[in-house]
Amino acid sequence: MKEKFVNWFKAEYVNDYKLFDYLFLLALVVMQVVCFVIYPDSPISIIATIAGTICTVLCAKGKISFYVLAYIQTILFCIIDWQMHFYIDLAEQAFYLLTMVYGIYTWKRNLQKTDEGSLEVHAKKLTWWQNIIMAVIVIAGTILVGYIGQRIGSHQPYTDAFSNVCAIFAQILLVACYREQWILWIILDIADIKMYFAGGNPVVGVMYIGWTLNCIYGWYNWTKSTKKAPSSQDDYKLPLFERDRCTFREFFENWEKLLTEDNEDQ
């Protein structure tokens, strides 16, 4: 049992890591701690931000263990958003919690072996026309949701609408292992930096600055992953994605089927 745990720990946090990876993670955590010293905040904020910082770096590395810390930081952010009356962002965090259940399942089925013998998720990329369709839907969704928000008296209806529509697509791309998620996360993180600094929570604002840097790091790592051929660990085809590059229709359909079907093809 002990040996199994040691091997797992090495695979998740030692193998495939370079000195830059550790220094980058250390710099982001130190940035959070320094900010907390300068701007003292609640213990919930500092735990949530450090957990969130570590989990995003693990995500950029394609390590499935990032979901553990992701659940911790998302639950804590639900509490923070409730206290700061960020109810739209609270709904967004709840959406993350639900979709991460699906994400663990798809990531586990989409792992591949690295040269060092550990496992990381095999990243995919959308085709150029899928990116165009996604952009059109984001714009249309922003206009529709923004109009509804304006009608019900939202303070920044179109800004909130754009952020939430982008968040939905970014999370779907994350759990489905697509690299284009990182572009959307950059947009969202920049918006959240403004929101939390304006809301008087610089600790969380600094975290989002770190997350923006990590998105660039994640885009670089996942782009390299898309160029690798899937290993034997990834020979199967996900039911949701019958080909490495799915059609846009396949991207959204058959969610229940994916969660319930047997692993006969494995």
Short mmCIF file of N, CA, C and O in Angstrom, two decimals, residues 180-233:
data_model
loop_
_atom_site.label_atom_id
_atom_site.label_comp_id
_atom_site.label_asym_id
_atom_site.label_seq_id
_atom_site.Cartn_x
_atom_site.Cartn_y
_atom_site.Cartn_z
N GLU A 180 -8.29 24.72 -26.25
CA GLU A 180 -8.85 26.06 -26.46
C GLU A 180 -9.47 26.64 -25.20
O GLU A 180 -9.77 27.84 -25.15
N GLN A 181 -9.66 25.80 -24.19
CA GLN A 181 -10.14 26.30 -22.90
C GLN A 181 -9.27 27.43 -22.37
O GLN A 181 -9.76 28.37 -21.75
N TRP A 182 -7.95 27.35 -22.62
CA TRP A 182 -7.02 28.30 -22.01
C TRP A 182 -7.24 29.71 -22.51
O TRP A 182 -7.04 30.68 -21.76
N ILE A 183 -7.65 29.86 -23.77
CA ILE A 183 -7.94 31.20 -24.30
C ILE A 183 -9.11 31.82 -23.55
O ILE A 183 -9.08 32.99 -23.15
N LEU A 184 -10.16 31.02 -23.35
CA LEU A 184 -11.33 31.52 -22.64
C LEU A 184 -11.01 31.81 -21.18
O LEU A 184 -11.52 32.79 -20.61
N TRP A 185 -10.19 30.97 -20.54
CA TRP A 185 -9.82 31.23 -19.14
C TRP A 185 -9.06 32.53 -19.00
O TRP A 185 -9.22 33.25 -18.01
N ILE A 186 -8.20 32.85 -19.97
CA ILE A 186 -7.46 34.12 -19.92
C ILE A 186 -8.44 35.29 -19.92
O ILE A 186 -8.31 36.23 -19.12
N ILE A 187 -9.43 35.23 -20.80
CA ILE A 187 -10.44 36.29 -20.87
C ILE A 187 -11.19 36.41 -19.54
O ILE A 187 -11.39 37.51 -19.01
N LEU A 188 -11.59 35.26 -18.99
CA LEU A 188 -12.34 35.26 -17.73
C LEU A 188 -11.49 35.76 -16.57
O LEU A 188 -11.97 36.51 -15.71
N ASP A 189 -10.23 35.33 -16.52
CA ASP A 189 -9.36 35.73 -15.41
C ASP A 189 -9.14 37.24 -15.40
O ASP A 189 -9.11 37.87 -14.33
N ILE A 190 -8.97 37.83 -16.57
CA ILE A 190 -8.80 39.28 -16.65
C ILE A 190 -10.04 39.99 -16.12
O ILE A 190 -9.94 40.99 -15.37
N ALA A 191 -11.22 39.47 -16.47
CA ALA A 191 -12.47 40.06 -15.97
C ALA A 191 -12.58 39.91 -14.45
O ALA A 191 -13.02 40.83 -13.74
N ASP A 192 -12.17 38.74 -13.93
CA ASP A 192 -12.24 38.50 -12.49
C ASP A 192 -11.23 39.33 -11.71
O ASP A 192 -11.47 39.69 -10.55
N ILE A 193 -10.09 39.62 -12.31
CA ILE A 193 -9.10 40.49 -11.66
C ILE A 193 -9.75 41.84 -11.35
O ILE A 193 -9.64 42.36 -10.23
N LYS A 194 -10.42 42.38 -12.34
CA LYS A 194 -11.11 43.67 -12.15
C LYS A 194 -12.20 43.56 -11.10
O LYS A 194 -12.33 44.42 -10.22
N MET A 195 -12.98 42.48 -11.14
CA MET A 195 -14.12 42.32 -10.24
C MET A 195 -13.68 42.23 -8.78
O MET A 195 -14.24 42.91 -7.91
N TYR A 196 -12.66 41.42 -8.50
CA TYR A 196 -12.28 41.21 -7.10
C TYR A 196 -11.48 42.38 -6.52
O TYR A 196 -11.61 42.69 -5.33
N PHE A 197 -10.67 43.04 -7.33
CA PHE A 197 -9.98 44.23 -6.82
C PHE A 197 -10.99 45.33 -6.54
O PHE A 197 -10.91 46.03 -5.53
N ALA A 198 -11.96 45.50 -7.45
CA ALA A 198 -13.00 46.50 -7.24
C ALA A 198 -13.87 46.14 -6.05
O ALA A 198 -14.40 47.02 -5.36
N GLY A 199 -14.03 44.84 -5.78
CA GLY A 199 -14.85 44.39 -4.66
C GLY A 199 -14.12 44.38 -3.33
O GLY A 199 -14.70 43.99 -2.31
N GLY A 200 -12.84 44.80 -3.32
CA GLY A 200 -12.09 44.89 -2.07
C GLY A 200 -11.46 43.60 -1.60
O GLY A 200 -11.20 43.44 -0.41
N ASN A 201 -11.21 42.66 -2.52
CA ASN A 201 -10.56 41.40 -2.15
C ASN A 201 -9.32 41.21 -3.01
O ASN A 201 -9.30 40.42 -3.96
N PRO A 202 -8.20 41.92 -2.67
CA PRO A 202 -6.99 41.84 -3.48
C PRO A 202 -6.32 40.47 -3.43
O PRO A 202 -5.58 40.11 -4.36
N VAL A 203 -6.54 39.70 -2.35
CA VAL A 203 -5.94 38.37 -2.26
C VAL A 203 -6.43 37.50 -3.42
O VAL A 203 -5.63 36.85 -4.11
N VAL A 204 -7.73 37.49 -3.65
CA VAL A 204 -8.29 36.71 -4.75
C VAL A 204 -7.90 37.35 -6.09
O VAL A 204 -7.63 36.65 -7.07
N GLY A 205 -7.84 38.69 -6.13
CA GLY A 205 -7.43 39.37 -7.36
C GLY A 205 -6.03 38.98 -7.78
O GLY A 205 -5.77 38.74 -8.98
N VAL A 206 -5.12 38.91 -6.83
CA VAL A 206 -3.75 38.49 -7.14
C VAL A 206 -3.73 37.04 -7.61
O VAL A 206 -2.96 36.67 -8.50
N MET A 207 -4.58 36.20 -7.03
CA MET A 207 -4.66 34.82 -7.47
C MET A 207 -5.00 34.75 -8.95
O MET A 207 -4.42 33.96 -9.71
N TYR A 208 -5.95 35.58 -9.39
CA TYR A 208 -6.34 35.56 -10.79
C TYR A 208 -5.23 36.09 -11.70
O TYR A 208 -5.15 35.70 -12.87
N ILE A 209 -4.39 36.97 -11.19
CA ILE A 209 -3.21 37.39 -11.97
C ILE A 209 -2.30 36.18 -12.19
O ILE A 209 -1.81 35.94 -13.31
N GLY A 210 -2.07 35.41 -11.12
CA GLY A 210 -1.27 34.18 -11.24
C GLY A 210 -1.91 33.19 -12.19
O GLY A 210 -1.23 32.52 -12.97
N TRP A 211 -3.24 33.09 -12.11
CA TRP A 211 -3.95 32.16 -12.99
C TRP A 211 -3.81 32.56 -14.46
O TRP A 211 -3.73 31.71 -15.34
N THR A 212 -3.78 33.87 -14.73
CA THR A 212 -3.61 34.33 -16.11
C THR A 212 -2.26 33.89 -16.66
O THR A 212 -2.15 33.42 -17.80
N LEU A 213 -1.22 34.02 -15.84
CA LEU A 213 0.10 33.55 -16.25
C LEU A 213 0.10 32.04 -16.47
O LEU A 213 0.70 31.53 -17.42
N ASN A 214 -0.63 31.33 -15.60
CA ASN A 214 -0.69 29.88 -15.72
C ASN A 214 -1.45 29.45 -16.98
O ASN A 214 -1.17 28.39 -17.55
N CYS A 215 -2.41 30.26 -17.42
CA CYS A 215 -3.14 29.93 -18.65
C CYS A 215 -2.21 29.92 -19.85
O CYS A 215 -2.34 29.08 -20.75
N ILE A 216 -1.27 30.87 -19.87
CA ILE A 216 -0.28 30.90 -20.95
C ILE A 216 0.59 29.64 -20.88
O ILE A 216 0.88 29.00 -21.90
N TYR A 217 0.97 29.28 -19.66
CA TYR A 217 1.75 28.07 -19.42
C TYR A 217 0.96 26.83 -19.83
O TYR A 217 1.49 25.91 -20.46
N GLY A 218 -0.34 26.79 -19.51
CA GLY A 218 -1.19 25.67 -19.87
C GLY A 218 -1.37 25.55 -21.37
O GLY A 218 -1.36 24.44 -21.91
N TRP A 219 -1.56 26.68 -22.06
CA TRP A 219 -1.70 26.65 -23.51
C TRP A 219 -0.45 26.03 -24.15
O TRP A 219 -0.55 25.22 -25.08
N TYR A 220 0.71 26.41 -23.63
CA TYR A 220 1.98 25.89 -24.18
C TYR A 220 2.06 24.38 -23.98
O TYR A 220 2.37 23.63 -24.92
N ASN A 221 1.77 23.90 -22.77
CA ASN A 221 1.86 22.47 -22.48
C ASN A 221 0.84 21.66 -23.27
O ASN A 221 1.14 20.59 -23.81
N TRP A 222 -0.40 22.15 -23.33
CA TRP A 222 -1.45 21.40 -24.01
C TRP A 222 -1.26 21.41 -25.53
O TRP A 222 -1.67 20.49 -26.21
N THR A 223 -0.66 22.47 -26.05
CA THR A 223 -0.35 22.50 -27.48
C THR A 223 0.67 21.42 -27.82
O THR A 223 0.56 20.73 -28.83
N LYS A 224 1.68 21.24 -26.96
CA LYS A 224 2.64 20.15 -27.15
C LYS A 224 1.95 18.80 -27.09
O LYS A 224 2.28 17.88 -27.85
N SER A 225 0.99 18.66 -26.18
CA SER A 225 0.28 17.39 -26.03
C SER A 225 -0.53 17.04 -27.27
O SER A 225 -0.64 15.86 -27.63
N THR A 226 -1.11 18.05 -27.93
CA THR A 226 -1.93 17.77 -29.12
C THR A 226 -1.08 17.22 -30.26
O THR A 226 -1.61 16.58 -31.18
N LYS A 227 0.20 17.47 -30.22
CA LYS A 227 1.09 17.01 -31.29
C LYS A 227 1.60 15.59 -31.06
O LYS A 227 2.25 15.01 -31.94
N LYS A 228 1.31 15.04 -29.88
CA LYS A 228 1.74 13.68 -29.58
C LYS A 228 0.67 12.69 -30.02
O LYS A 228 -0.52 12.94 -29.88
N ALA A 229 1.12 11.54 -30.52
CA ALA A 229 0.17 10.48 -30.86
C ALA A 229 -0.32 9.84 -29.58
O ALA A 229 0.47 9.62 -28.65
N PRO A 230 -1.61 9.53 -29.46
CA PRO A 230 -2.13 8.87 -28.26
C PRO A 230 -1.42 7.55 -28.01
O PRO A 230 -1.14 6.80 -28.94
N SER A 231 -1.10 7.27 -26.74
CA SER A 231 -0.45 6.01 -26.39
C SER A 231 -1.49 4.91 -26.32
O SER A 231 -2.68 5.12 -26.51
N SER A 232 -1.04 3.70 -25.98
CA SER A 232 -1.96 2.57 -25.88
C SER A 232 -3.00 2.80 -24.80
O SER A 232 -4.08 2.25 -24.85
N GLN A 233 -2.69 3.65 -23.81
CA GLN A 233 -3.64 3.97 -22.75
C GLN A 233 -4.83 4.73 -23.32
O GLN A 233 -5.91 4.74 -22.76
#
